[in-house]
Amino acid sequence: MYPQHYRFTKEHEWVYVEGDVAVIGITDYAQRELGDVVYVELPEVGQELTAGKVLGSVESVKAVSDVYSPVSGEVVEVNTALHQAPEKINQDPHGEAWLVKVRLRDPAELDRLMTASEYEAYIAQASQASGSSSE
Amino acid sequence: MNGAPALHRTPLYDLHRQAGARWVHFAGWELPLEFSGILDEHRAVREAAGLFDVSHMGEIEIRGPEAFELVNEITVNDVRRLYPGKAQYSALIYEHGGFVDDLVVHMVAQDWFFLCVNAANQHKDYQHILRYNRRRATVELTSDRYVQLALQGPRAQEILQRLTSVDLAGLRPFHFVDTEVANVAARVARTGYTGEDGFEIYVDPAQGPQLWTILLEIGRDYGLKPCGLGARNNLRLEAGLPLYGHEIDASTSPFEAGLGWLVKFDKGDFIGRRALEQAQQRVSRRLVGFELHSRAIAREGYEVLVDGRPAGWVTSGTFSPVLDKSIGLCYLPWDKAQPGQAIQVLIRGRLVDGVVVATPFYRARR
């Protein structure tokens, strides 16, 4: 379910690296918690992101959720297709619905993030704690 | 959950859990928020049909020779227009002119009224009614005697007709009949809260799970889907219907909420009459619909600006999958409340442009 070469945050973002570019999105768990996504707010190309700081937001009928950048760096590409088709985040959160690509400033930041198996254990715990929220 | 009062669950709770419902806490109840997804369920109701478990709704029954006078005194609509089998939308209003609740009044018989009220308000409503029950009609809070299912959408009649011998084509809007559905004694009303044709069905709680299951089974071929509170809220908002605690409350008058048509001054005296006569003369704000030029949702409590100045606040907002637009309701000063009026909504620190539009946002084709 959660790709082995991705790294994950506690706020349910994912990141993987191609060369010196980090691709960032939100996880399948996050999109399921949100439900139907109707709006995304994304940064501009050229904007500097800082690990742990808000990069944008994803909004569903139910709720709006800030998206935090897993890594620091300059935005080199934004998935503008999501403005017209935000539902792609529900359909393919780990693939087509990436949010931004960032030129990675400090690869060591990746080491602080969870691996796929760590993230799976983390969300299993989160589902248990929230009790009835998912089955 | 430690120390928190236990949440009410409807008799259909286990069925919903098995169906993979996601949950929401509402008015002291744990209720399905969504099954297949809010927007999917929303479209099902507009295009085919949806089934909602609305057993949290409250019921109050007023009986006896004094019932008619009592109901006409505590509600603002004209109870003289009712006859057995007829229902009307109405409101309980305080002496000071604000809403106790909005409700549907059903006349079962000349001396028997069946009131469907909001879950969160049922105890308050009951106490309010008792306060004015000088003639001692029999007033009972009977909420736990009913499971209420709402079958809504253009195909609702076809589906329900498969399970009852009553001619549903002859049951007009805001009429109801006591009959059997799938061999279960049921009160079937042609009412709803979605802006779509449909029915609200009241049955004994013990029969509720069975009826829910049969309706979903029969309805599957018609595109019927189980629906949660999320879709219900979206649908009622698209239909421009107010929700107590959002558009209306104790501080709101029916005239500013666009519900002035409920108040029938020619029916004689009733609770709140004097305050409402005054309120009608000085309506300073009005509830209006708006659309945004962005897909961002204007949520409850967000500030609304006109000409750059604070002018009101959002009472409900959502994304309409039918219009593919962000829509909402808000209060604005009466002179800024005309369709076409440019507004801005402050959404998380950003001003988003929008415009006042006529409601309902969506009207069903009959």
Coordinates of C-alpha atoms in Angstrom, one line a residue:
Chain A
M1 CA 0.0 0.0 0.0
Y2 CA 2.6 2.6 1.1
P3 CA 5.5 2.6 -1.4
Q4 CA 8.9 1.4 0.1
H5 CA 10.9 4.2 -1.4
Y6 CA 8.7 7.0 0.1
R7 CA 9.2 8.6 3.4
F8 CA 6.3 9.8 5.6
T9 CA 5.5 12.5 8.2
K10 CA 3.2 12.4 11.3
E11 CA 1.0 14.9 9.5
H12 CA 0.5 12.4 6.7
E13 CA 2.6 13.8 3.9
W14 CA 4.9 11.7 1.8
V15 CA 8.1 12.5 -0.1
Y16 CA 10.4 10.6 -2.4
V17 CA 13.6 11.8 -4.1
E18 CA 14.5 11.7 -7.8
G19 CA 18.1 13.0 -8.2
D20 CA 18.1 16.2 -6.2
V21 CA 14.3 16.8 -6.5
A22 CA 11.9 15.8 -3.8
V23 CA 8.3 15.0 -4.8
I24 CA 5.7 15.7 -2.1
G25 CA 2.1 14.7 -1.6
I26 CA -0.4 13.6 1.0
T27 CA -1.0 9.9 1.9
D28 CA -3.8 7.6 1.2
Y29 CA -4.7 7.7 4.9
A30 CA -5.0 11.5 4.8
Q31 CA -7.2 11.5 1.7
R32 CA -9.5 8.9 3.3
E33 CA -9.7 10.9 6.5
L34 CA -10.6 14.0 4.5
G35 CA -13.1 12.5 2.1
D36 CA -13.9 14.2 -1.2
V37 CA -11.3 16.8 -1.9
V38 CA -12.7 19.9 -3.6
Y39 CA -9.9 22.5 -3.4
V40 CA -6.2 22.7 -3.0
E41 CA -4.0 25.7 -2.2
L42 CA -0.4 25.2 -3.5
P43 CA 2.7 27.4 -3.3
E44 CA 4.2 29.2 -6.4
V45 CA 7.3 28.0 -8.3
G46 CA 10.3 29.6 -6.8
Q47 CA 8.9 29.8 -3.3
E48 CA 11.2 28.5 -0.5
L49 CA 9.8 25.8 1.7
T50 CA 11.0 24.9 5.2
A51 CA 10.6 21.4 6.6
G52 CA 7.7 21.3 9.1
K53 CA 6.2 24.5 7.8
V54 CA 2.9 24.9 6.0
L55 CA 3.2 24.6 2.2
G56 CA -0.5 24.8 1.4
S57 CA -3.8 23.2 2.2
V58 CA -6.2 20.5 1.0
E59 CA -9.9 21.0 1.5
S60 CA -12.8 18.6 1.5
V61 CA -16.5 19.1 2.2
K62 CA -15.8 17.9 5.7
A63 CA -12.7 19.8 6.6
V64 CA -9.7 21.9 5.6
S65 CA -6.3 20.5 6.4
D66 CA -2.9 22.3 6.2
V67 CA -0.1 20.5 4.4
Y68 CA 3.3 20.6 5.9
S69 CA 6.5 20.4 3.9
P70 CA 8.5 17.2 4.8
V71 CA 11.7 18.8 3.5
S72 CA 13.2 22.2 2.9
G73 CA 14.0 23.6 -0.6
E74 CA 12.8 25.7 -3.5
V75 CA 9.6 24.8 -5.3
V76 CA 10.5 23.8 -8.9
E77 CA 7.2 22.5 -10.1
V78 CA 3.6 22.6 -8.9
N79 CA 0.9 20.2 -9.9
T80 CA -1.5 22.8 -11.3
A81 CA -3.8 20.1 -12.8
L82 CA -5.1 19.7 -9.2
H83 CA -6.7 23.1 -9.3
Q84 CA -9.2 21.8 -12.0
A85 CA -9.3 18.2 -10.8
P86 CA -8.7 18.1 -7.0
E87 CA -10.6 14.8 -6.8
K88 CA -7.4 13.2 -8.2
I89 CA -6.1 13.4 -4.6
N90 CA -8.7 10.8 -3.7
Q91 CA -8.1 8.7 -6.7
D92 CA -4.3 8.5 -6.9
P93 CA -2.8 10.2 -3.8
H94 CA 0.6 8.5 -4.1
G95 CA 1.0 9.0 -7.9
E96 CA -0.7 11.4 -10.2
A97 CA -1.8 13.7 -7.4
W98 CA 1.6 14.7 -6.2
L99 CA 1.4 18.4 -5.0
V100 CA 4.8 20.0 -5.5
K101 CA 8.4 19.2 -6.5
V102 CA 11.2 20.8 -4.5
R103 CA 14.9 21.1 -5.0
L104 CA 16.2 19.3 -2.0
R105 CA 18.4 21.5 0.2
D106 CA 19.4 19.0 2.9
P107 CA 19.0 15.3 2.1
A108 CA 19.7 14.5 5.8
E109 CA 16.1 15.8 6.6
L110 CA 14.8 12.6 5.0
D111 CA 16.4 10.5 7.8
R112 CA 14.0 12.1 10.3
L113 CA 11.0 10.8 8.4
M114 CA 9.2 7.5 8.8
T115 CA 9.7 4.5 6.5
A116 CA 6.6 2.9 4.9
S117 CA 6.5 0.2 7.6
E118 CA 6.9 2.7 10.4
Y119 CA 4.1 4.8 8.9
E120 CA 1.8 1.9 8.6
A121 CA 2.3 1.1 12.3
Y122 CA 1.8 4.8 13.1
I123 CA -1.6 5.0 11.3
A124 CA -2.7 1.7 12.7
Q125 CA -2.3 3.2 16.1
A126 CA -4.0 6.5 15.0
S127 CA -7.0 4.5 13.8
Q128 CA -7.3 2.7 17.0
A129 CA -7.1 5.9 19.1
S130 CA -9.8 7.6 17.0
G131 CA -11.9 4.5 17.7
S132 CA -15.0 4.6 15.5
S133 CA -13.6 6.9 12.8
S134 CA -12.6 4.1 10.4
E135 CA -13.1 0.4 10.2
Chain B
M1 CA -14.4 9.8 26.1
N2 CA -13.9 9.5 29.9
G3 CA -16.5 11.4 31.8
A4 CA -18.4 12.4 28.6
P5 CA -22.0 11.4 28.5
A6 CA -22.7 8.3 26.5
L7 CA -23.7 9.1 22.9
H8 CA -27.1 7.9 21.6
R9 CA -27.0 5.4 18.8
T10 CA -29.9 4.6 16.5
P11 CA -31.2 1.0 16.3
L12 CA -29.5 0.8 12.9
Y13 CA -26.1 1.5 14.4
D14 CA -24.7 -2.1 13.9
L15 CA -26.0 -2.1 10.3
H16 CA -24.2 1.2 9.5
R17 CA -21.0 -0.1 11.1
Q18 CA -21.1 -3.3 9.0
A19 CA -21.6 -1.1 5.9
G20 CA -18.4 0.8 6.7
A21 CA -19.9 4.1 7.7
R22 CA -17.7 6.9 8.9
W23 CA -19.1 8.7 11.9
V24 CA -19.9 12.1 13.3
H25 CA -21.1 13.3 16.6
F26 CA -24.2 15.4 16.3
A27 CA -26.6 16.7 19.0
G28 CA -25.5 14.0 21.4
W29 CA -25.7 11.2 18.8
E30 CA -23.2 9.1 17.0
L31 CA -24.5 9.1 13.4
P32 CA -23.2 8.1 10.0
L33 CA -21.4 11.0 8.4
E34 CA -20.8 9.2 5.1
F35 CA -20.9 5.7 3.5
S36 CA -19.6 5.9 -0.1
G37 CA -18.6 9.6 0.2
I38 CA -20.5 12.9 0.7
L39 CA -20.4 14.0 -2.9
D40 CA -21.2 10.5 -4.3
E41 CA -24.2 10.3 -2.0
H42 CA -25.2 13.8 -2.8
R43 CA -25.3 13.0 -6.6
A44 CA -27.2 9.8 -5.9
V45 CA -30.0 11.8 -4.2
R46 CA -30.1 14.3 -7.1
E47 CA -30.0 11.7 -9.9
A48 CA -31.6 8.6 -8.4
A49 CA -32.3 8.2 -4.6
G50 CA -30.7 8.1 -1.2
L51 CA -31.7 6.5 2.1
F52 CA -31.0 8.4 5.3
D53 CA -31.3 7.1 8.9
V54 CA -32.7 10.2 10.7
S55 CA -33.8 8.5 13.8
H56 CA -32.1 11.2 15.9
M57 CA -35.0 13.6 14.9
G58 CA -37.4 14.2 17.8
E59 CA -41.1 13.5 17.9
I60 CA -43.6 15.2 20.2
E61 CA -47.3 14.1 20.2
I62 CA -50.1 16.3 21.3
R63 CA -53.5 14.7 21.8
G64 CA -56.9 15.4 23.3
P65 CA -59.8 17.9 22.7
E66 CA -57.5 20.8 23.6
A67 CA -54.7 19.7 21.2
F68 CA -55.8 21.9 18.3
E69 CA -55.9 25.1 20.3
L70 CA -52.6 24.4 21.9
V71 CA -50.8 23.6 18.6
N72 CA -52.3 26.7 17.0
E73 CA -51.1 28.8 20.0
I74 CA -47.5 27.6 20.1
T75 CA -46.8 27.5 16.3
V76 CA -46.8 30.4 13.9
N77 CA -48.3 28.7 10.8
D78 CA -52.1 28.4 10.6
V79 CA -53.1 25.0 12.0
R80 CA -56.7 25.7 10.7
R81 CA -55.4 24.9 7.3
L82 CA -54.5 21.3 8.3
Y83 CA -56.7 18.3 8.0
P84 CA -56.0 14.6 8.9
G85 CA -53.2 13.4 6.7
K86 CA -51.8 16.9 6.1
A87 CA -48.5 18.3 7.4
Q88 CA -47.1 21.8 7.4
Y89 CA -43.7 23.4 8.0
S90 CA -43.8 25.7 11.0
A91 CA -41.9 27.2 13.9
L92 CA -42.1 27.5 17.7
I93 CA -41.3 31.1 18.6
Y94 CA -40.5 32.6 22.0
E95 CA -42.5 35.6 23.3
H96 CA -39.5 37.7 22.3
G97 CA -39.8 36.6 18.7
G98 CA -36.8 34.3 18.3
F99 CA -36.9 30.6 17.3
V100 CA -37.3 27.9 19.8
D101 CA -37.2 25.5 16.8
D102 CA -38.5 24.9 13.4
L103 CA -40.6 21.8 12.9
V104 CA -43.1 19.9 10.8
V105 CA -46.6 19.6 12.3
H106 CA -48.7 16.6 11.1
M107 CA -52.4 16.4 11.9
V108 CA -53.1 12.7 12.4
A109 CA -56.7 13.4 13.6
Q110 CA -58.6 16.5 14.7
D111 CA -57.4 15.8 18.2
W112 CA -54.0 14.3 17.5
F113 CA -50.9 16.1 16.3
F114 CA -47.5 14.6 15.5
L115 CA -44.6 17.1 15.6
C116 CA -41.2 16.3 14.1
V117 CA -38.5 18.5 15.7
N118 CA -34.7 18.9 15.7
A119 CA -32.8 16.3 17.8
A120 CA -30.8 18.9 19.7
N121 CA -34.0 20.9 20.6
Q122 CA -36.5 18.2 21.5
H123 CA -36.3 18.6 25.3
K124 CA -36.3 22.3 25.1
D125 CA -39.3 22.2 22.7
Y126 CA -41.1 19.8 25.0
Q127 CA -40.6 22.1 28.0
H128 CA -41.6 25.1 26.0
I129 CA -44.9 23.4 24.9
L130 CA -45.7 22.3 28.5
R131 CA -45.3 25.9 29.7
Y132 CA -48.2 27.0 27.5
N133 CA -50.3 23.9 28.0
R134 CA -52.8 25.6 30.3
R135 CA -55.7 23.6 28.9
R136 CA -53.9 20.3 29.7
A137 CA -53.7 18.6 26.4
T138 CA -51.8 15.4 26.5
V139 CA -48.2 16.2 25.5
E140 CA -45.7 13.4 25.1
L141 CA -42.1 13.3 23.9
T142 CA -42.2 10.1 21.9
S143 CA -38.8 10.2 20.1
D144 CA -37.7 6.8 21.2
R145 CA -40.8 5.2 19.7
Y146 CA -39.7 5.8 16.2
V147 CA -37.0 5.0 13.7
Q148 CA -37.2 7.6 11.0
L149 CA -35.9 6.9 7.5
A150 CA -35.8 9.5 4.8
L151 CA -36.0 8.1 1.2
Q152 CA -35.2 11.0 -1.1
G153 CA -34.6 11.5 -4.8
P154 CA -36.4 11.4 -8.1
R155 CA -36.7 7.6 -8.0
A156 CA -37.9 7.4 -4.3
Q157 CA -41.6 6.9 -5.3
E158 CA -40.8 4.0 -7.6
I159 CA -38.7 2.3 -4.9
L160 CA -41.2 2.7 -2.1
Q161 CA -44.1 1.7 -4.3
R162 CA -42.5 -1.7 -4.6
L163 CA -43.1 -2.2 -0.9
T164 CA -46.5 -0.7 -0.2
S165 CA -50.0 -1.0 -1.5
V166 CA -50.8 2.7 -0.9
D167 CA -51.0 4.6 -4.2
L168 CA -48.0 6.9 -3.7
A169 CA -48.6 8.9 -6.9
G170 CA -51.8 10.1 -5.0
L171 CA -49.8 11.2 -1.9
R172 CA -49.1 14.9 -2.5
P173 CA -46.2 16.9 -0.9
F174 CA -46.7 17.6 2.8
H175 CA -49.3 14.8 3.0
F176 CA -48.9 11.6 4.9
V177 CA -50.6 8.3 5.4
D178 CA -50.5 5.5 8.0
T179 CA -50.0 2.3 6.1
E180 CA -47.7 -0.7 5.8
V181 CA -44.3 -0.8 4.1
A182 CA -42.8 -4.3 3.6
N183 CA -45.5 -5.6 6.0
V184 CA -44.4 -3.1 8.7
A185 CA -46.8 -0.5 10.2
A186 CA -45.4 2.8 9.0
R187 CA -46.3 6.5 8.8
V188 CA -45.3 7.6 5.4
A189 CA -45.0 11.4 4.8
R190 CA -44.1 13.1 1.5
T191 CA -41.6 15.4 3.2
G192 CA -37.9 15.8 3.3
Y193 CA -34.9 18.0 3.8
T194 CA -33.0 17.6 0.5
G195 CA -35.0 19.8 -2.0
E196 CA -35.9 16.6 -3.8
D197 CA -39.1 14.6 -4.0
G198 CA -39.2 11.9 -1.3
F199 CA -40.6 10.4 1.8
E200 CA -40.0 10.3 5.5
I201 CA -41.0 7.0 7.0
Y202 CA -41.7 6.5 10.7
V203 CA -41.7 2.9 12.1
D204 CA -41.3 1.0 15.3
P205 CA -37.6 0.9 16.3
A206 CA -37.7 -2.9 16.4
Q207 CA -38.7 -2.9 12.7
G208 CA -36.2 -0.2 11.6
P209 CA -33.2 -2.4 10.7
Q210 CA -35.3 -4.7 8.6
L211 CA -36.9 -1.9 6.7
W212 CA -33.6 -0.2 6.1
T213 CA -32.2 -3.5 4.7
I214 CA -35.1 -4.2 2.5
L215 CA -35.2 -0.6 1.1
L216 CA -31.5 -0.8 0.2
E217 CA -32.0 -4.2 -1.4
I218 CA -35.0 -3.2 -3.5
G219 CA -33.5 0.2 -4.3
R220 CA -30.2 -1.0 -5.6
D221 CA -31.5 -1.5 -9.1
Y222 CA -32.8 2.1 -9.0
G223 CA -29.4 3.6 -8.0
L224 CA -30.4 4.0 -4.3
K225 CA -27.5 4.6 -1.9
P226 CA -27.2 4.8 1.9
C227 CA -26.5 8.4 2.8
G228 CA -25.0 10.1 5.9
L229 CA -25.4 13.4 7.6
G230 CA -22.7 15.0 5.4
A231 CA -24.8 14.6 2.2
R232 CA -27.9 15.6 4.1
N233 CA -26.3 18.9 5.2
N234 CA -25.0 19.6 1.7
L235 CA -28.4 18.8 0.0
R236 CA -30.4 21.0 2.4
L237 CA -28.0 23.8 1.9
E238 CA -28.1 23.5 -1.9
A239 CA -31.9 23.6 -1.5
G240 CA -31.6 26.8 0.6
L241 CA -33.2 25.2 3.6
P242 CA -32.2 26.6 7.1
L243 CA -30.7 24.5 9.8
Y244 CA -31.4 25.4 13.5
G245 CA -28.2 26.5 15.2
H246 CA -26.8 27.8 12.0
E247 CA -29.3 30.0 10.0
I248 CA -31.9 30.2 12.8
D249 CA -31.8 30.3 16.6
A250 CA -33.2 32.2 19.6
S251 CA -31.8 35.5 18.3
T252 CA -33.2 35.2 14.8
S253 CA -36.6 36.3 13.6
P254 CA -38.4 34.4 10.8
F255 CA -38.5 37.6 8.7
E256 CA -34.7 38.0 8.5
A257 CA -34.3 34.3 8.0
G258 CA -36.5 34.3 4.9
L259 CA -39.2 32.4 6.7
G260 CA -41.7 35.2 7.1
W261 CA -44.2 33.2 5.0
L262 CA -44.5 30.8 7.9
V263 CA -46.1 33.5 10.1
K264 CA -49.8 33.8 9.7
F265 CA -51.0 36.9 11.5
D266 CA -54.6 36.3 10.5
K267 CA -54.9 33.1 12.4
G268 CA -55.6 34.7 15.8
D269 CA -53.3 35.0 18.8
F270 CA -50.2 32.9 19.2
I271 CA -47.0 32.9 21.3
G272 CA -44.6 35.5 20.0
R273 CA -47.2 37.4 17.9
R274 CA -46.5 40.8 19.4
A275 CA -42.7 40.6 19.0
L276 CA -43.1 39.3 15.4
E277 CA -45.4 42.2 14.4
Q278 CA -42.6 44.5 15.5
A279 CA -39.9 42.4 13.9
Q280 CA -41.7 42.5 10.6
Q281 CA -41.5 46.3 10.6
R282 CA -37.8 46.5 11.2
V283 CA -35.9 43.9 9.3
S284 CA -32.3 45.1 9.5
R285 CA -30.6 42.0 8.1
R286 CA -31.5 39.3 5.7
L287 CA -30.3 35.7 5.2
V288 CA -29.0 35.4 1.6
G289 CA -27.3 32.9 -0.6
F290 CA -23.9 33.5 -2.2
E291 CA -21.5 31.9 -4.6
L292 CA -17.7 32.2 -4.5
H293 CA -15.4 32.7 -7.5
S294 CA -13.2 30.0 -6.0
R295 CA -13.6 26.4 -5.0
A296 CA -12.5 27.2 -1.4
I297 CA -15.3 26.6 1.1
A298 CA -16.7 29.5 3.1
R299 CA -17.2 27.8 6.5
E300 CA -19.6 28.7 9.3
G301 CA -18.5 31.8 11.2
Y302 CA -16.2 33.2 8.4
E303 CA -16.5 37.0 8.0
V304 CA -18.3 38.5 5.0
L305 CA -17.3 41.9 3.7
V306 CA -19.1 44.4 1.5
D307 CA -17.1 47.3 0.1
G308 CA -14.2 46.2 2.2
R309 CA -16.1 46.5 5.5
P310 CA -17.3 43.7 7.8
A311 CA -21.0 43.2 6.9
G312 CA -21.9 39.8 8.2
W313 CA -20.9 36.2 8.7
V314 CA -21.3 32.8 7.0
T315 CA -24.0 30.6 8.6
S316 CA -23.3 27.5 6.4
G317 CA -21.1 26.9 3.5
T318 CA -20.1 24.0 1.3
F319 CA -19.1 22.9 -2.1
S320 CA -22.0 22.1 -4.4
P321 CA -21.2 19.1 -6.7
V322 CA -24.3 19.9 -8.8
L323 CA -23.3 23.5 -9.5
D324 CA -19.5 22.8 -9.3
K325 CA -19.2 25.9 -7.1
S326 CA -18.6 26.9 -3.5
I327 CA -21.9 28.1 -2.1
G328 CA -23.1 29.4 1.3
L329 CA -25.7 31.3 3.3
C330 CA -24.9 34.5 5.3
Y331 CA -26.6 37.4 7.0
L332 CA -26.1 40.8 5.4
P333 CA -27.6 44.2 6.1
W334 CA -31.0 44.4 4.3
D335 CA -29.8 47.1 1.8
K336 CA -26.8 44.9 0.8
A337 CA -28.8 41.7 0.4
Q338 CA -29.9 41.9 -3.3
P339 CA -28.8 39.3 -5.8
G340 CA -25.8 40.6 -7.7
Q341 CA -24.3 42.3 -4.7
A342 CA -20.6 41.8 -4.7
I343 CA -19.2 40.4 -1.4
Q344 CA -15.9 39.0 -0.1
V345 CA -15.4 36.2 2.4
L346 CA -12.4 36.1 4.6
I347 CA -11.1 32.5 4.2
R348 CA -8.1 31.8 6.4
G349 CA -6.6 35.2 6.0
R350 CA -7.4 35.6 2.3
L351 CA -10.3 37.7 0.8
V352 CA -12.2 35.6 -1.7
D353 CA -14.6 37.3 -4.1
G354 CA -18.2 36.2 -4.4
V355 CA -21.7 37.4 -5.2
V356 CA -25.2 37.3 -3.6
V357 CA -27.5 35.0 -5.5
A358 CA -31.1 34.0 -5.2
T359 CA -31.9 30.8 -3.3
P360 CA -32.6 27.9 -3.6
F361 CA -29.2 27.2 -5.4
Y362 CA -30.8 24.1 -6.8
R363 CA -34.4 23.4 -7.7
A364 CA -35.6 19.8 -8.5
R365 CA -37.4 19.2 -11.8
R366 CA -40.9 18.1 -10.9

